[in-house]
Amino acid sequence: ETGVTQTPRHLVMGMTNKKSLKCEQHLGHNAMYWYKQSAKKPLELMFVYNFKEQTENNSVPSRFSPECPNSSHLFLHLHTLQPEDSALYLCASSQGHRGGGDTQYFGPGTRLTVL
Amino acid sequence: ILNVEQSPQSLHVQEGDSTNFTCSFPSSNFYALHWYRWETAKSPEALFVMTLNGDEKKKGRISATLNTKEGYSYLYIKGSQPEDSATYLCAVNAGGTSYGKLTFGQGTILTVHP
């Protein structure tokens, strides 16, 4: 596998379920990101991890819980979500040396539907 | 809050036409600007990263310019082809403590008709 992969690609869950999204990068990068795209809205940054340390939490509700066990893997744990959390969740990675000047490489996303 | 605006929202052109669109951002709050191309059902693909005023970047038929003093960037596509149809996103990083934090615009949806 090359680039950034995300699983699952589609997920339907009830409001009381607990599920996790997985992201894996095969680029040797040190920074990883979670983004959310809701209908008719721009891509919105949720979390940033740099060298496994969380450096940004963009005021995300606690029902979204990220985990970065190593530089290649990033998880987003979901629990007691609301229907308005239905969106496309994208993962990205970058080298992690130039901050805002780093090119970010995106995965294909997970389409989440909360019933 | 960093506000990134893209215009137009959507654009329809004929094959062979050249086209351009705009990304605007606050000039006082800038470190880097990124352009991405996002085709339906695929991952966003990086086109350019620009940091310096007056920067010009080119990749095949696509080029971009940056004016940090007035807070805008233009993306140009020369001789559009149907495979150029995609959403073009611009994103800005404000530098400082906003490590890696990109603020995206709404995107410009380009449709190139054969």
PDB file of C-alpha atoms in Angstrom:
ATOM      1  CA  GLU A   1       0.000   0.000   0.000  1.00  0.00           C
ATOM      2  CA  THR A   2       1.234   3.485  -0.733  1.00  0.00           C
ATOM      3  CA  GLY A   3       0.228   6.952   0.415  1.00  0.00           C
ATOM      4  CA  VAL A   4      -2.460   7.445   3.039  1.00  0.00           C
ATOM      5  CA  THR A   5      -5.148   4.819   3.577  1.00  0.00           C
ATOM      6  CA  GLN A   6      -8.328   5.045   5.612  1.00  0.00           C
ATOM      7  CA  THR A   7     -10.700   2.368   6.850  1.00  0.00           C
ATOM      8  CA  PRO A   8     -13.562   1.902   6.712  1.00  0.00           C
ATOM      9  CA  ARG A   9     -14.538   3.925   3.634  1.00  0.00           C
ATOM     10  CA  HIS A  10     -18.185   4.025   4.702  1.00  0.00           C
ATOM     11  CA  LEU A  11     -19.671   3.722   8.175  1.00  0.00           C
ATOM     12  CA  VAL A  12     -23.250   3.858   9.413  1.00  0.00           C
ATOM     13  CA  MET A  13     -23.725   3.990  13.174  1.00  0.00           C
ATOM     14  CA  GLY A  14     -26.418   4.648  15.708  1.00  0.00           C
ATOM     15  CA  MET A  15     -26.116   7.415  18.283  1.00  0.00           C
ATOM     16  CA  THR A  16     -25.337   4.957  21.078  1.00  0.00           C
ATOM     17  CA  ASN A  17     -22.647   3.013  19.182  1.00  0.00           C
ATOM     18  CA  LYS A  18     -18.907   3.228  19.646  1.00  0.00           C
ATOM     19  CA  LYS A  19     -16.761   2.940  16.544  1.00  0.00           C
ATOM     20  CA  SER A  20     -13.280   3.887  15.396  1.00  0.00           C
ATOM     21  CA  LEU A  21     -11.847   5.285  12.188  1.00  0.00           C
ATOM     22  CA  LYS A  22      -8.356   4.222  11.210  1.00  0.00           C
ATOM     23  CA  CYS A  23      -5.740   6.035   9.180  1.00  0.00           C
ATOM     24  CA  GLU A  24      -2.359   4.705   8.106  1.00  0.00           C
ATOM     25  CA  GLN A  25       0.376   6.523   6.218  1.00  0.00           C
ATOM     26  CA  HIS A  26       3.160   4.789   4.299  1.00  0.00           C
ATOM     27  CA  LEU A  27       5.160   7.951   3.540  1.00  0.00           C
ATOM     28  CA  GLY A  28       7.513   8.075   6.526  1.00  0.00           C
ATOM     29  CA  HIS A  29       5.868  11.279   7.758  1.00  0.00           C
ATOM     30  CA  ASN A  30       5.856  12.582  11.326  1.00  0.00           C
ATOM     31  CA  ALA A  31       2.680  14.675  11.413  1.00  0.00           C
ATOM     32  CA  MET A  32      -0.893  13.446  11.016  1.00  0.00           C
ATOM     33  CA  TYR A  33      -4.214  15.267  10.860  1.00  0.00           C
ATOM     34  CA  TRP A  34      -7.954  14.685  11.096  1.00  0.00           C
ATOM     35  CA  TYR A  35     -10.301  16.863   9.040  1.00  0.00           C
ATOM     36  CA  LYS A  36     -14.074  16.971   8.777  1.00  0.00           C
ATOM     37  CA  GLN A  37     -16.118  18.025   5.784  1.00  0.00           C
ATOM     38  CA  SER A  38     -19.807  18.580   6.378  1.00  0.00           C
ATOM     39  CA  ALA A  39     -22.205  19.255   3.535  1.00  0.00           C
ATOM     40  CA  LYS A  40     -21.788  22.737   2.019  1.00  0.00           C
ATOM     41  CA  LYS A  41     -18.919  23.607   4.397  1.00  0.00           C
ATOM     42  CA  PRO A  42     -15.157  23.907   3.891  1.00  0.00           C
ATOM     43  CA  LEU A  43     -12.770  21.258   5.097  1.00  0.00           C
ATOM     44  CA  GLU A  44     -12.317  21.846   8.815  1.00  0.00           C
ATOM     45  CA  LEU A  45      -9.256  20.818  10.809  1.00  0.00           C
ATOM     46  CA  MET A  46     -10.037  18.762  13.934  1.00  0.00           C
ATOM     47  CA  PHE A  47      -6.737  17.504  15.353  1.00  0.00           C
ATOM     48  CA  VAL A  48      -3.001  17.679  14.624  1.00  0.00           C
ATOM     49  CA  TYR A  49      -0.372  15.237  15.868  1.00  0.00           C
ATOM     50  CA  ASN A  50       3.307  15.973  15.395  1.00  0.00           C
ATOM     51  CA  PHE A  51       5.807  13.280  16.383  1.00  0.00           C
ATOM     52  CA  LYS A  52       2.934  11.496  18.192  1.00  0.00           C
ATOM     53  CA  GLU A  53       2.124  14.550  20.359  1.00  0.00           C
ATOM     54  CA  GLN A  54      -1.219  16.293  19.928  1.00  0.00           C
ATOM     55  CA  THR A  55      -0.456  19.893  18.987  1.00  0.00           C
ATOM     56  CA  GLU A  56      -3.909  21.089  17.943  1.00  0.00           C
ATOM     57  CA  ASN A  57      -7.445  20.412  19.088  1.00  0.00           C
ATOM     58  CA  ASN A  58      -9.715  22.721  17.139  1.00  0.00           C
ATOM     59  CA  SER A  59     -12.430  22.902  19.812  1.00  0.00           C
ATOM     60  CA  VAL A  60     -13.684  19.445  18.913  1.00  0.00           C
ATOM     61  CA  PRO A  61     -16.403  17.912  21.161  1.00  0.00           C
ATOM     62  CA  SER A  62     -15.200  15.174  23.493  1.00  0.00           C
ATOM     63  CA  ARG A  63     -17.353  12.560  21.730  1.00  0.00           C
ATOM     64  CA  PHE A  64     -14.480  12.541  19.189  1.00  0.00           C
ATOM     65  CA  SER A  65     -11.331  11.101  20.724  1.00  0.00           C
ATOM     66  CA  PRO A  66      -8.114  10.863  18.679  1.00  0.00           C
ATOM     67  CA  GLU A  67      -5.284   8.432  19.293  1.00  0.00           C
ATOM     68  CA  CYS A  68      -1.836   8.370  17.671  1.00  0.00           C
ATOM     69  CA  PRO A  69       0.094   5.281  18.867  1.00  0.00           C
ATOM     70  CA  ASN A  70       2.963   5.857  16.427  1.00  0.00           C
ATOM     71  CA  SER A  71       3.853   8.155  13.535  1.00  0.00           C
ATOM     72  CA  SER A  72       2.239   5.852  10.974  1.00  0.00           C
ATOM     73  CA  HIS A  73      -1.176   5.328  12.564  1.00  0.00           C
ATOM     74  CA  LEU A  74      -3.957   7.639  13.628  1.00  0.00           C
ATOM     75  CA  PHE A  75      -7.348   6.701  15.031  1.00  0.00           C
ATOM     76  CA  LEU A  76     -10.518   8.641  15.662  1.00  0.00           C
ATOM     77  CA  HIS A  77     -12.687   7.009  18.321  1.00  0.00           C
ATOM     78  CA  LEU A  78     -16.364   7.905  18.096  1.00  0.00           C
ATOM     79  CA  HIS A  79     -18.992   7.561  20.824  1.00  0.00           C
ATOM     80  CA  THR A  80     -22.496   8.893  21.392  1.00  0.00           C
ATOM     81  CA  LEU A  81     -22.424  10.877  18.172  1.00  0.00           C
ATOM     82  CA  GLN A  82     -25.231  13.083  16.915  1.00  0.00           C
ATOM     83  CA  PRO A  83     -26.845  13.031  13.465  1.00  0.00           C
ATOM     84  CA  GLU A  84     -25.152  16.374  12.708  1.00  0.00           C
ATOM     85  CA  ASP A  85     -21.792  14.591  12.999  1.00  0.00           C
ATOM     86  CA  SER A  86     -22.559  12.842   9.709  1.00  0.00           C
ATOM     87  CA  ALA A  87     -19.797  13.982   7.362  1.00  0.00           C
ATOM     88  CA  LEU A  88     -16.725  12.958   5.403  1.00  0.00           C
ATOM     89  CA  TYR A  89     -13.728  12.477   7.700  1.00  0.00           C
ATOM     90  CA  LEU A  90     -10.360  12.874   6.048  1.00  0.00           C
ATOM     91  CA  CYS A  91      -6.942  11.973   7.372  1.00  0.00           C
ATOM     92  CA  ALA A  92      -3.736  13.596   6.156  1.00  0.00           C
ATOM     93  CA  SER A  93      -0.019  13.375   6.870  1.00  0.00           C
ATOM     94  CA  SER A  94       3.020  15.587   6.305  1.00  0.00           C
ATOM     95  CA  GLN A  95       6.738  15.495   6.960  1.00  0.00           C
ATOM     96  CA  GLY A  96       6.337  17.573  10.100  1.00  0.00           C
ATOM     97  CA  HIS A  97       9.386  19.819   9.715  1.00  0.00           C
ATOM     98  CA  ARG A  98       8.029  22.986   8.114  1.00  0.00           C
ATOM     99  CA  GLY A  99       4.769  23.454   9.959  1.00  0.00           C
ATOM    100  CA  GLY A 100       2.388  25.380   7.772  1.00  0.00           C
ATOM    101  CA  GLY A 101       4.676  25.041   4.754  1.00  0.00           C
ATOM    102  CA  ASP A 102       4.517  21.241   4.762  1.00  0.00           C
ATOM    103  CA  THR A 103       2.504  19.663   1.959  1.00  0.00           C
ATOM    104  CA  GLN A 104      -0.257  17.542   3.449  1.00  0.00           C
ATOM    105  CA  TYR A 105      -1.128  14.249   1.749  1.00  0.00           C
ATOM    106  CA  PHE A 106      -4.712  13.139   2.134  1.00  0.00           C
ATOM    107  CA  GLY A 107      -6.444   9.802   2.369  1.00  0.00           C
ATOM    108  CA  PRO A 108      -9.708   9.068   0.534  1.00  0.00           C
ATOM    109  CA  GLY A 109     -11.858   9.676   3.603  1.00  0.00           C
ATOM    110  CA  THR A 110     -14.509   7.810   5.586  1.00  0.00           C
ATOM    111  CA  ARG A 111     -18.118   8.718   4.842  1.00  0.00           C
ATOM    112  CA  LEU A 112     -19.877   8.583   8.228  1.00  0.00           C
ATOM    113  CA  THR A 113     -23.636   8.502   8.659  1.00  0.00           C
ATOM    114  CA  VAL A 114     -25.100   8.768  12.163  1.00  0.00           C
ATOM    115  CA  LEU A 115     -28.684   7.584  12.473  1.00  0.00           C
TER     116      LEU A 115
ATOM    117  CA  ILE B   1     -10.464  33.488  13.058  1.00  0.00           C
ATOM    118  CA  LEU B   2      -8.761  33.215   9.665  1.00  0.00           C
ATOM    119  CA  ASN B   3     -11.191  33.706   6.774  1.00  0.00           C
ATOM    120  CA  VAL B   4     -10.290  32.219   3.384  1.00  0.00           C
ATOM    121  CA  GLU B   5     -12.554  33.071   0.465  1.00  0.00           C
ATOM    122  CA  GLN B   6     -12.568  31.487  -2.959  1.00  0.00           C
ATOM    123  CA  SER B   7     -14.281  32.761  -6.073  1.00  0.00           C
ATOM    124  CA  PRO B   8     -16.127  31.896  -8.130  1.00  0.00           C
ATOM    125  CA  GLN B   9     -17.964  29.086  -6.337  1.00  0.00           C
ATOM    126  CA  SER B  10     -18.354  27.198  -9.612  1.00  0.00           C
ATOM    127  CA  LEU B  11     -17.246  27.591 -13.189  1.00  0.00           C
ATOM    128  CA  HIS B  12     -18.222  25.930 -16.455  1.00  0.00           C
ATOM    129  CA  VAL B  13     -15.838  26.225 -19.387  1.00  0.00           C
ATOM    130  CA  GLN B  14     -15.396  24.612 -22.788  1.00  0.00           C
ATOM    131  CA  GLU B  15     -12.492  22.326 -23.586  1.00  0.00           C
ATOM    132  CA  GLY B  16      -9.546  24.433 -24.712  1.00  0.00           C
ATOM    133  CA  ASP B  17     -10.556  27.529 -22.749  1.00  0.00           C
ATOM    134  CA  SER B  18      -8.142  29.044 -20.278  1.00  0.00           C
ATOM    135  CA  THR B  19      -9.521  29.923 -16.887  1.00  0.00           C
ATOM    136  CA  ASN B  20      -8.517  31.306 -13.529  1.00  0.00           C
ATOM    137  CA  PHE B  21      -9.889  31.574 -10.026  1.00  0.00           C
ATOM    138  CA  THR B  22      -9.062  33.477  -6.868  1.00  0.00           C
ATOM    139  CA  CYS B  23      -8.250  32.775  -3.250  1.00  0.00           C
ATOM    140  CA  SER B  24      -8.361  35.704  -0.786  1.00  0.00           C
ATOM    141  CA  PHE B  25      -7.005  35.774   2.761  1.00  0.00           C
ATOM    142  CA  PRO B  26      -6.065  38.332   5.438  1.00  0.00           C
ATOM    143  CA  SER B  27      -2.638  39.685   4.464  1.00  0.00           C
ATOM    144  CA  SER B  28      -1.788  40.385   8.108  1.00  0.00           C
ATOM    145  CA  ASN B  29      -2.077  36.734   9.067  1.00  0.00           C
ATOM    146  CA  PHE B  30      -0.089  34.652   6.625  1.00  0.00           C
ATOM    147  CA  TYR B  31       2.699  32.076   6.471  1.00  0.00           C
ATOM    148  CA  ALA B  32       1.864  29.703   3.609  1.00  0.00           C
ATOM    149  CA  LEU B  33      -0.797  29.066   0.973  1.00  0.00           C
ATOM    150  CA  HIS B  34      -1.646  25.673  -0.455  1.00  0.00           C
ATOM    151  CA  TRP B  35      -3.628  24.745  -3.579  1.00  0.00           C
ATOM    152  CA  TYR B  36      -5.257  21.331  -3.883  1.00  0.00           C
ATOM    153  CA  ARG B  37      -7.245  19.591  -6.615  1.00  0.00           C
ATOM    154  CA  TRP B  38     -10.031  17.286  -5.430  1.00  0.00           C
ATOM    155  CA  GLU B  39     -11.698  14.981  -7.918  1.00  0.00           C
ATOM    156  CA  THR B  40     -14.924  13.252  -6.973  1.00  0.00           C
ATOM    157  CA  ALA B  41     -14.405  10.001  -4.988  1.00  0.00           C
ATOM    158  CA  LYS B  42     -10.643  10.593  -4.774  1.00  0.00           C
ATOM    159  CA  SER B  43      -8.235  12.117  -2.246  1.00  0.00           C
ATOM    160  CA  PRO B  44      -7.381  15.823  -2.431  1.00  0.00           C
ATOM    161  CA  GLU B  45      -4.152  16.138  -4.410  1.00  0.00           C
ATOM    162  CA  ALA B  46      -1.548  18.789  -3.569  1.00  0.00           C
ATOM    163  CA  LEU B  47      -0.745  21.174  -6.399  1.00  0.00           C
ATOM    164  CA  PHE B  48       1.385  23.948  -4.889  1.00  0.00           C
ATOM    165  CA  VAL B  49       2.679  25.396  -1.627  1.00  0.00           C
ATOM    166  CA  MET B  50       3.675  29.053  -1.735  1.00  0.00           C
ATOM    167  CA  THR B  51       5.121  31.259   0.972  1.00  0.00           C
ATOM    168  CA  LEU B  52       6.839  34.269  -0.623  1.00  0.00           C
ATOM    169  CA  ASN B  53       5.226  37.390  -2.038  1.00  0.00           C
ATOM    170  CA  GLY B  54       5.476  37.267  -5.811  1.00  0.00           C
ATOM    171  CA  ASP B  55       5.908  33.487  -5.856  1.00  0.00           C
ATOM    172  CA  GLU B  56       4.886  31.815  -9.095  1.00  0.00           C
ATOM    173  CA  LYS B  57       4.572  28.049  -9.417  1.00  0.00           C
ATOM    174  CA  LYS B  58       3.822  25.925 -12.469  1.00  0.00           C
ATOM    175  CA  LYS B  59       2.862  22.296 -13.008  1.00  0.00           C
ATOM    176  CA  GLY B  60       2.074  21.432 -16.624  1.00  0.00           C
ATOM    177  CA  ARG B  61      -0.850  23.603 -17.743  1.00  0.00           C
ATOM    178  CA  ILE B  62      -1.602  24.805 -14.202  1.00  0.00           C
ATOM    179  CA  SER B  63       0.132  27.758 -12.590  1.00  0.00           C
ATOM    180  CA  ALA B  64      -0.380  29.893  -9.504  1.00  0.00           C
ATOM    181  CA  THR B  65       0.708  33.300  -8.257  1.00  0.00           C
ATOM    182  CA  LEU B  66       0.809  34.773  -4.767  1.00  0.00           C
ATOM    183  CA  ASN B  67       0.416  38.341  -3.513  1.00  0.00           C
ATOM    184  CA  THR B  68       0.839  38.368   0.259  1.00  0.00           C
ATOM    185  CA  LYS B  69       0.703  42.182   0.548  1.00  0.00           C
ATOM    186  CA  GLU B  70      -2.837  42.367  -0.793  1.00  0.00           C
ATOM    187  CA  GLY B  71      -3.865  38.886   0.361  1.00  0.00           C
ATOM    188  CA  TYR B  72      -4.701  36.897  -2.746  1.00  0.00           C
ATOM    189  CA  SER B  73      -3.575  34.039  -4.952  1.00  0.00           C
ATOM    190  CA  TYR B  74      -4.645  33.184  -8.489  1.00  0.00           C
ATOM    191  CA  LEU B  75      -4.757  29.697  -9.988  1.00  0.00           C
ATOM    192  CA  TYR B  76      -4.610  29.544 -13.807  1.00  0.00           C
ATOM    193  CA  ILE B  77      -5.411  26.618 -16.062  1.00  0.00           C
ATOM    194  CA  LYS B  78      -4.317  26.961 -19.680  1.00  0.00           C
ATOM    195  CA  GLY B  79      -6.229  25.042 -22.361  1.00  0.00           C
ATOM    196  CA  SER B  80      -8.651  23.289 -19.990  1.00  0.00           C
ATOM    197  CA  GLN B  81      -9.312  19.601 -20.566  1.00  0.00           C
ATOM    198  CA  PRO B  82     -12.267  17.507 -19.298  1.00  0.00           C
ATOM    199  CA  GLU B  83      -9.875  15.737 -16.897  1.00  0.00           C
ATOM    200  CA  ASP B  84      -9.271  19.103 -15.195  1.00  0.00           C
ATOM    201  CA  SER B  85     -12.849  18.952 -13.886  1.00  0.00           C
ATOM    202  CA  ALA B  86     -12.540  18.941 -10.103  1.00  0.00           C
ATOM    203  CA  THR B  87     -12.921  21.108  -7.018  1.00  0.00           C
ATOM    204  CA  TYR B  88      -9.921  23.366  -6.496  1.00  0.00           C
ATOM    205  CA  LEU B  89      -9.226  24.166  -2.852  1.00  0.00           C
ATOM    206  CA  CYS B  90      -7.007  26.775  -1.366  1.00  0.00           C
ATOM    207  CA  ALA B  91      -5.809  26.656   2.246  1.00  0.00           C
ATOM    208  CA  VAL B  92      -3.822  29.122   4.323  1.00  0.00           C
ATOM    209  CA  ASN B  93      -1.571  28.698   7.337  1.00  0.00           C
ATOM    210  CA  ALA B  94      -1.130  31.731   9.591  1.00  0.00           C
ATOM    211  CA  GLY B  95       2.221  30.638  11.047  1.00  0.00           C
ATOM    212  CA  GLY B  96       3.225  31.260  14.628  1.00  0.00           C
ATOM    213  CA  THR B  97       1.654  28.815  17.044  1.00  0.00           C
ATOM    214  CA  SER B  98      -0.756  27.475  14.396  1.00  0.00           C
ATOM    215  CA  TYR B  99       1.637  24.647  13.501  1.00  0.00           C
ATOM    216  CA  GLY B 100       0.335  22.665  10.538  1.00  0.00           C
ATOM    217  CA  LYS B 101      -3.089  24.263  10.880  1.00  0.00           C
ATOM    218  CA  LEU B 102      -4.636  24.871   7.473  1.00  0.00           C
ATOM    219  CA  THR B 103      -7.796  26.929   7.039  1.00  0.00           C
ATOM    220  CA  PHE B 104      -9.564  25.957   3.824  1.00  0.00           C
ATOM    221  CA  GLY B 105     -11.793  27.965   1.523  1.00  0.00           C
ATOM    222  CA  GLN B 106     -15.064  26.596   0.186  1.00  0.00           C
ATOM    223  CA  GLY B 107     -13.452  25.617  -3.101  1.00  0.00           C
ATOM    224  CA  THR B 108     -14.124  26.396  -6.771  1.00  0.00           C
ATOM    225  CA  ILE B 109     -15.913  23.628  -8.679  1.00  0.00           C
ATOM    226  CA  LEU B 110     -14.602  23.523 -12.237  1.00  0.00           C
ATOM    227  CA  THR B 111     -16.472  21.661 -14.980  1.00  0.00           C
ATOM    228  CA  VAL B 112     -14.823  21.414 -18.382  1.00  0.00           C
ATOM    229  CA  HIS B 113     -17.229  20.468 -21.180  1.00  0.00           C
ATOM    230  CA  PRO B 114     -15.915  18.519 -24.207  1.00  0.00           C
TER     231      PRO B 114
END
